Short mmCIF file of C-alpha atoms in Angstrom, two decimals:
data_model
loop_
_atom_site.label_atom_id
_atom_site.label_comp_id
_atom_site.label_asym_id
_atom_site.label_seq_id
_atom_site.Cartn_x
_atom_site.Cartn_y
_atom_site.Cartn_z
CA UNK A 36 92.89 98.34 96.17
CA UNK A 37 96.85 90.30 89.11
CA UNK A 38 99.56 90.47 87.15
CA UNK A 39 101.06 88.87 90.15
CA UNK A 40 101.19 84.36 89.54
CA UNK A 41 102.42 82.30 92.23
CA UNK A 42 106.50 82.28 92.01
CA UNK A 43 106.37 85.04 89.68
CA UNK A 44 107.18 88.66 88.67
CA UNK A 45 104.19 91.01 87.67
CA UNK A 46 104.50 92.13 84.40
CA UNK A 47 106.16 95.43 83.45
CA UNK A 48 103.99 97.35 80.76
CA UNK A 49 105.67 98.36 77.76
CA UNK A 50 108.03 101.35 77.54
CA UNK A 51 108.56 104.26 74.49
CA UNK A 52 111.29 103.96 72.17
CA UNK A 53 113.10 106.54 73.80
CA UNK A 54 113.29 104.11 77.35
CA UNK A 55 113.71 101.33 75.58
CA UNK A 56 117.23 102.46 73.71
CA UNK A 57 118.38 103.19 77.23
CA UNK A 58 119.31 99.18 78.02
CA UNK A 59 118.25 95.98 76.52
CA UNK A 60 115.72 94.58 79.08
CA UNK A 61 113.92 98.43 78.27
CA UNK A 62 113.93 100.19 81.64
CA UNK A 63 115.79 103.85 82.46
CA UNK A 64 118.93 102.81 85.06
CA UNK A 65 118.68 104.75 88.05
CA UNK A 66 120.74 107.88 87.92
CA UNK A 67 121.40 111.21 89.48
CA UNK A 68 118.92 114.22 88.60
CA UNK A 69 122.40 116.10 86.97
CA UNK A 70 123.84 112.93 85.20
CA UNK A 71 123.49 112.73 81.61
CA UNK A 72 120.29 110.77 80.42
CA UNK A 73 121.27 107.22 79.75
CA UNK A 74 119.15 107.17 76.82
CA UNK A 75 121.54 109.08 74.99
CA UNK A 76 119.89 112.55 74.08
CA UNK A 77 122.90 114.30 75.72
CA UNK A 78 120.45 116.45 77.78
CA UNK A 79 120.48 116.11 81.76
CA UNK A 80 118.35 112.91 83.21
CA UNK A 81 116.19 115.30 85.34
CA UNK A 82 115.53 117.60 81.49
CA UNK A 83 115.26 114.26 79.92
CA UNK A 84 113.26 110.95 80.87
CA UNK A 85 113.55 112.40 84.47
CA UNK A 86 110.57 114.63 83.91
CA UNK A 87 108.45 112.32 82.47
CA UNK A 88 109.04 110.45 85.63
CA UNK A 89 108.68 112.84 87.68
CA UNK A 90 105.22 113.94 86.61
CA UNK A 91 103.91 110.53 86.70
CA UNK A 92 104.77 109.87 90.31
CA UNK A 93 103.67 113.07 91.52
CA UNK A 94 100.25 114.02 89.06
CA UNK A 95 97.04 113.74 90.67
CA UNK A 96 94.53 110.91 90.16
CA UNK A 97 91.37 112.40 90.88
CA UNK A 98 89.68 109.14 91.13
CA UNK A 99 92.39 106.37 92.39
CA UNK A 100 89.47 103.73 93.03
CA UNK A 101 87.87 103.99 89.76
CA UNK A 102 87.36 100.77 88.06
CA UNK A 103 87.57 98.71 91.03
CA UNK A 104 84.64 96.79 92.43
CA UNK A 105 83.48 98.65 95.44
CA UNK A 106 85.07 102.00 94.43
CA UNK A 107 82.55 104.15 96.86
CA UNK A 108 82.86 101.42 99.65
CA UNK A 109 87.02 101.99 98.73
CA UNK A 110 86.54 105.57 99.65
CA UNK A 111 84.26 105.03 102.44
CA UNK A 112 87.37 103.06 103.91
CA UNK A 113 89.78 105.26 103.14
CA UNK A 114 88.36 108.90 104.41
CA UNK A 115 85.14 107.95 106.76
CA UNK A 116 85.01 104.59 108.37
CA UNK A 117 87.75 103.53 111.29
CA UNK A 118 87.75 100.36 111.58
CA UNK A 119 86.70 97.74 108.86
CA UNK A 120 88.56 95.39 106.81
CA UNK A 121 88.07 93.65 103.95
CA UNK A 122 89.16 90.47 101.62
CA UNK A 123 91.10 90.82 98.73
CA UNK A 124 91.21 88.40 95.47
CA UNK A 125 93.94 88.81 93.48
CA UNK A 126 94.00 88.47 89.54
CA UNK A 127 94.77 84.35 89.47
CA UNK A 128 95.28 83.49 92.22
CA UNK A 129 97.29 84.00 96.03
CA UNK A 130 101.32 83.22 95.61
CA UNK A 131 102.10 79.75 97.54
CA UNK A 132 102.20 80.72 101.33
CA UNK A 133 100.07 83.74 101.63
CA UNK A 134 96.67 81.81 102.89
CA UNK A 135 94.88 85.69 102.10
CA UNK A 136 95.13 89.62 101.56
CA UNK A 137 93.21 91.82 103.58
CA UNK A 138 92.70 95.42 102.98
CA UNK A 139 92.03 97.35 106.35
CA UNK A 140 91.88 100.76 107.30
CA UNK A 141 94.42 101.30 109.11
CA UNK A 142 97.59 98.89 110.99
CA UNK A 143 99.36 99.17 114.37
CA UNK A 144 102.36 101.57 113.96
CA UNK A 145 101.05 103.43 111.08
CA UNK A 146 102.45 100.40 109.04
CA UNK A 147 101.39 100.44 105.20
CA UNK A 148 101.43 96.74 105.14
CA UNK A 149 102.57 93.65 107.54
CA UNK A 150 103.25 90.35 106.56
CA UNK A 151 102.09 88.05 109.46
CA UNK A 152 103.61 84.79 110.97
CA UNK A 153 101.40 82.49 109.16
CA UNK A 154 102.01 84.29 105.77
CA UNK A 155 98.62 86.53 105.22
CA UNK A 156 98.76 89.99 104.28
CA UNK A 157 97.12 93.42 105.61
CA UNK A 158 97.47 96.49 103.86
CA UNK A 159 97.18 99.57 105.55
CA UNK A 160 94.75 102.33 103.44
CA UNK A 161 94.91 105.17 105.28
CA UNK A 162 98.43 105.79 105.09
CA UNK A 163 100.16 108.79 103.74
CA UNK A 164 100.68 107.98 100.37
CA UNK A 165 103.91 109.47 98.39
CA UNK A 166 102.96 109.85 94.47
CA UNK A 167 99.63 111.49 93.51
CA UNK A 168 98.39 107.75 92.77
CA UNK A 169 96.91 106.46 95.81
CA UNK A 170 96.44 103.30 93.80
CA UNK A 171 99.54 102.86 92.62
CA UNK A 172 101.23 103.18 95.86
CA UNK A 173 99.14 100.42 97.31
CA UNK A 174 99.50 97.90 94.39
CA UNK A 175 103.74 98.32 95.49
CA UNK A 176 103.07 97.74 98.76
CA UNK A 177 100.94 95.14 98.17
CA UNK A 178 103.90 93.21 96.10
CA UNK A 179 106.44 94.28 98.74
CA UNK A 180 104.16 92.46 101.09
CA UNK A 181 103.58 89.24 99.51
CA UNK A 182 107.70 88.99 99.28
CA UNK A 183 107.91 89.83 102.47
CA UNK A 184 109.57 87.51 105.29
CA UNK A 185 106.67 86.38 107.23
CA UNK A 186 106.41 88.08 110.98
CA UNK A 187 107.21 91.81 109.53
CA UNK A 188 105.90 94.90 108.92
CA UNK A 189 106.34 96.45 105.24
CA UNK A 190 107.86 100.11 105.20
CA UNK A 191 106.67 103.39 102.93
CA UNK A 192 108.54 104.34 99.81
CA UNK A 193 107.67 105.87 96.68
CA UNK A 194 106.41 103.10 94.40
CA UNK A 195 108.10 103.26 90.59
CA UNK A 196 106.67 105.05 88.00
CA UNK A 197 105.82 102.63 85.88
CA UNK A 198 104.51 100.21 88.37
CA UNK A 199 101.51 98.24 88.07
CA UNK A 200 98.32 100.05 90.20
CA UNK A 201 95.54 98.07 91.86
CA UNK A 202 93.56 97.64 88.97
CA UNK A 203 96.30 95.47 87.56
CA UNK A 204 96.56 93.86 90.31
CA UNK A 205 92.99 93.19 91.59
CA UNK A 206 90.36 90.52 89.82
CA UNK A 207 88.20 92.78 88.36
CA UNK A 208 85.01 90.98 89.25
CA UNK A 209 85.51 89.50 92.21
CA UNK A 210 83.40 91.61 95.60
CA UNK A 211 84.16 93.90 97.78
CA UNK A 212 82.49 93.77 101.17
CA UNK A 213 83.88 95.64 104.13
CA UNK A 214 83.19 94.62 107.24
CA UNK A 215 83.17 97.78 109.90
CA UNK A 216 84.85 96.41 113.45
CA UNK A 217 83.92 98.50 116.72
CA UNK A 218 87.73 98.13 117.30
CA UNK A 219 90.66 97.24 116.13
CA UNK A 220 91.63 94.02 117.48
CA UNK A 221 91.95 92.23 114.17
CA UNK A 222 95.34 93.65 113.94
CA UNK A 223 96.23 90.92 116.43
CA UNK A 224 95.07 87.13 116.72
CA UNK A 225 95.88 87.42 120.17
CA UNK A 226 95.31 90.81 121.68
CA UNK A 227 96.37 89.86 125.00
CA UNK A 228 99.68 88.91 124.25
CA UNK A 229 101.08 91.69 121.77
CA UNK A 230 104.01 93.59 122.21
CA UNK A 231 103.87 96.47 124.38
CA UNK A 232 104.57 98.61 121.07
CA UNK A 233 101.26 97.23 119.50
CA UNK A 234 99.14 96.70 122.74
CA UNK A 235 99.69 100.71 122.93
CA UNK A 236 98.56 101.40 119.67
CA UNK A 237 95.96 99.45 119.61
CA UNK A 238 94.24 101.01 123.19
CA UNK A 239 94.68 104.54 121.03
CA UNK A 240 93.15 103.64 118.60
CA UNK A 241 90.30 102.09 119.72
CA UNK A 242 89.47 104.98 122.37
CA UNK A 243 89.59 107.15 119.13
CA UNK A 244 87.48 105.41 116.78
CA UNK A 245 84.05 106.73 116.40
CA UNK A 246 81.11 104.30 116.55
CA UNK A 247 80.18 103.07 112.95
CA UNK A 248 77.41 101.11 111.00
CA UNK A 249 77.58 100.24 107.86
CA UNK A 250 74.03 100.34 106.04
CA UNK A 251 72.60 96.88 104.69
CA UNK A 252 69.95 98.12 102.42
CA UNK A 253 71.90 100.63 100.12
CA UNK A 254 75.34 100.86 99.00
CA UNK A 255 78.21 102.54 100.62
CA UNK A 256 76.04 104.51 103.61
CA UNK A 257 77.91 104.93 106.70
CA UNK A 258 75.96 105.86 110.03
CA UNK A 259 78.21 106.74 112.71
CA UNK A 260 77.80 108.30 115.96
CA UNK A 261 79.24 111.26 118.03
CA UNK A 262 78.63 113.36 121.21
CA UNK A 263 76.67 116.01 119.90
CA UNK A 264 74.26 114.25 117.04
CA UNK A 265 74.69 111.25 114.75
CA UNK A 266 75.26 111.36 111.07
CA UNK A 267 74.28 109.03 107.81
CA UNK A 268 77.46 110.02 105.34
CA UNK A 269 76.46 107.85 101.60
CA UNK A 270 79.29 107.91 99.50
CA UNK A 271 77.85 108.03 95.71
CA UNK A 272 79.12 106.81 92.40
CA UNK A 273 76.95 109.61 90.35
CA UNK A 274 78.65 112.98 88.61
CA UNK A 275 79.22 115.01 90.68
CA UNK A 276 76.99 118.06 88.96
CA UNK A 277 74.24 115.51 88.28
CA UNK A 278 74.09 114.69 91.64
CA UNK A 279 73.80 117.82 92.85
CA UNK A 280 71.16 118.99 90.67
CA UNK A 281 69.19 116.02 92.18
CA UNK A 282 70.02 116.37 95.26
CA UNK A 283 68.68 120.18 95.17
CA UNK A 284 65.42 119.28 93.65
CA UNK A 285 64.80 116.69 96.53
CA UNK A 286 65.88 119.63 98.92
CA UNK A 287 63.94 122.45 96.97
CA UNK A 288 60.66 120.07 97.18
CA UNK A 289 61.26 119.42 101.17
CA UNK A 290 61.92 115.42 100.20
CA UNK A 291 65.25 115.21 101.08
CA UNK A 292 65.72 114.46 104.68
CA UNK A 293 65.67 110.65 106.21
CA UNK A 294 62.79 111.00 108.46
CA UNK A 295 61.68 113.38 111.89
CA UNK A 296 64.29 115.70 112.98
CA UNK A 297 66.94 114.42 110.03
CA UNK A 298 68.25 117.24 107.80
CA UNK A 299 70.87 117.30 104.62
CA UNK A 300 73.14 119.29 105.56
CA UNK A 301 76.04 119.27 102.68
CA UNK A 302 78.61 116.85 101.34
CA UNK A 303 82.21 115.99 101.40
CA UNK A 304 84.18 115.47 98.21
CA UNK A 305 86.74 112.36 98.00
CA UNK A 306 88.68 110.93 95.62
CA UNK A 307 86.50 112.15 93.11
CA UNK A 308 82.96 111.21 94.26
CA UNK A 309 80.32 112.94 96.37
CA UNK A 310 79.18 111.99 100.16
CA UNK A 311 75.93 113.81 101.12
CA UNK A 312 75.95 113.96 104.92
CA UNK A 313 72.64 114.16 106.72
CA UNK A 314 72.63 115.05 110.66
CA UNK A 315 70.74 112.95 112.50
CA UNK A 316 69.44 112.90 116.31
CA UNK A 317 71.07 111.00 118.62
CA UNK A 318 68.28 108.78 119.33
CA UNK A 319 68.48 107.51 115.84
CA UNK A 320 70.77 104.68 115.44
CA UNK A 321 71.80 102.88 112.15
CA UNK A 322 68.53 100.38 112.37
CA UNK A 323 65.85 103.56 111.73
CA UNK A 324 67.56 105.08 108.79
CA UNK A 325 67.44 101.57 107.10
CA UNK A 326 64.01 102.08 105.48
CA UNK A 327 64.56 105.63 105.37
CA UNK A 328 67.94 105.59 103.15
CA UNK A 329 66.16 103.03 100.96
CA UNK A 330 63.13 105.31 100.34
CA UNK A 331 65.58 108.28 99.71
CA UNK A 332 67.72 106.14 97.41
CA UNK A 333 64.42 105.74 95.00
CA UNK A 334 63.34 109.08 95.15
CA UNK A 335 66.74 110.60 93.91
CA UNK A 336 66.66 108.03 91.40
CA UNK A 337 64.03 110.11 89.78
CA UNK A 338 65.19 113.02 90.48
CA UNK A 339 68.84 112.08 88.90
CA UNK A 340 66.66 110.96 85.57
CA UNK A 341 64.83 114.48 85.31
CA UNK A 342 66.67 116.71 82.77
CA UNK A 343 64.62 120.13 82.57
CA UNK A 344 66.39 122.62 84.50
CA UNK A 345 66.44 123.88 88.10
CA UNK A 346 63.78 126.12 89.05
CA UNK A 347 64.49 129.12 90.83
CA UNK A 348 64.16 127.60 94.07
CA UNK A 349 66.05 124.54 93.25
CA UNK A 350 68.83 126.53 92.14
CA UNK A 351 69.37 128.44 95.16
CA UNK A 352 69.06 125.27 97.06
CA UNK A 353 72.01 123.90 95.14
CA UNK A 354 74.03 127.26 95.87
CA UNK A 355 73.11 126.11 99.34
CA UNK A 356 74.45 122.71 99.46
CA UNK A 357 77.71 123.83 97.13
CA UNK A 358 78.78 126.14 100.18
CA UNK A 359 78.60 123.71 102.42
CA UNK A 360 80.74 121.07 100.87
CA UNK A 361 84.15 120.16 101.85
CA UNK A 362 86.48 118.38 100.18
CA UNK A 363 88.97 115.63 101.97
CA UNK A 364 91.25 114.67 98.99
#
């Protein structure tokens, strides 16, 4: 979103031969892109173990979440939802003093994390992130954080290389259930008497955050209203080409809409999964398409598990719904 014990270092993974001749305890020393490699080769740092380093903080992870309980609800969080936190277990346990960890979308200030007075954590997730591993990124500021001197806010860096990512970090079975907010006042225990700083950012933000429901009765659907119409947006763990194939076949077939006046209408792509979006009329609020996304949810359930081809008219209602995707990361 642990290798991290109570009063103690998370574990380093192991390192090639080639980093490990470079010092005794097996980690590169920091050094200047033009200095020569301290493991020896004789070649420049930024020819040498430099560029292995250099790809790994900056190569693309298509799907950061993956593996995590929750992933689409992760996503949801991240790219569609504005308000909503969420708890976080750690792999054996909270360090002494930090009562919890709570993922939420985004903090006062733009802050990645912030350590509070009585010791609990929030991490930010809609920050800018600096590597091409959204994941990893979070899992060093969520260490920074738990270090951190209570009453502060944790600052952005790039994390290391080989640092651990959420998935180490994370107890791979424990829930993830996050709870949408119509504002953001659980950045502060006491609203009222926050710093002017904070008390700013938090009357921004709520006059920009966009009404939002999530759905009870199927996974990771998000209904959220706006001036002109309101919309159901369902982030989905399927492949994405399987997915679509279904989706067009519901479309082709006139079964995939959510009821009177409700329409597909295309998809965003996120961190590597799909989110049909269906437009919706204003008068329909997160309570009607409750039965509604639950019907749809077993009809493209057969539709996903039919493997003859698309028909002519399913395939140019996939060319349909391909054109009107968009992708957000």
């Amino acid at each position: 979103m642990a290798k991290k014990r109570p009063q103690t270092k998370a574990k380093r993974p192991q390192l090639d031969d080639g980093a490990r001749a470079a010092g005794a305890d097996g980690q590169v020393p920091v050094v200047g892109a033009r200095e020569p490699c301290p493991c020896g080769s004789g070649r420049r740092y930024k020819a040498c173990h430099g560029r292995a380093a250099a790809h790994a903080v900056t190569e693309l992870v298509q799907r950061p979440f993956e593996g995590l309980p929750g992933e689409c609800d992760w996503v949801a969080m991240r790219e569609l939802v504005p308000a909503a936190t969420a708890e976080l277990t750690l792999e054996g346990g909270l360090p002494e003093g930090v009562p919890s960890v709570t993922l939420a979308t985004v903090l006062p200030m733009a802050w990645p994390a912030l350590r509070r007075d009585d010791g609990s954590v929030l991490i930010g997730l809609q920050n800018d992130t600096a590597s091409g591993d959204i994941s990893r990124d979070l899992a060093d500021t969520l260490l920074r954080a738990l270090e951190a001197e209570p009453g502060t806010p944790v600052q952005g860096r790039r994390a290391p290389a080989e640092g651990p990512r959420l998935q180490d970090l994370l107890a791979a079975q424990a829930p993830f259930e996050p709870v949408v907010h119509s504002g953001f006042e659980f950045w502060v225990p006491d609203a009222e008497n926050a710093s002017p700083e904070v008390a700013a950012s938090l009357e921004r933000a709520n006059a920009a955050a966009i009404p939002t429901v999530k759905l009870s009765g199927v996974d990771a659907a998000y209904w959220c209203e706006t001036p002109e119409k309101n919309h159901l947006r369902w982030v989905m763990p399927h492949p994405e080409e399987r997915l679509l194939d279904a989706l067009a076949r519901l479309h082709a077939a006139g079964r995939s809409s959510l009821g009177e006046g409700t329409r597909l209408v295309g998809s965003f792509r996120a961190h590597g999964l799909t989110v049909p979006v269906w437009d919706l009329p204003s008068g329909v609020m997160a309570e009607d398409v409750e039965k509604p996304a639950a019907e749809f949810a077993d009809r493209l359930a057969a539709a996903l598990a039919v493997q003859e081809p698309l028909t002519a008219d399913e395939r140019r209602a996939r060319g349909g719904l391909t054109n009107r995707q968009v992708t957000l990361s």
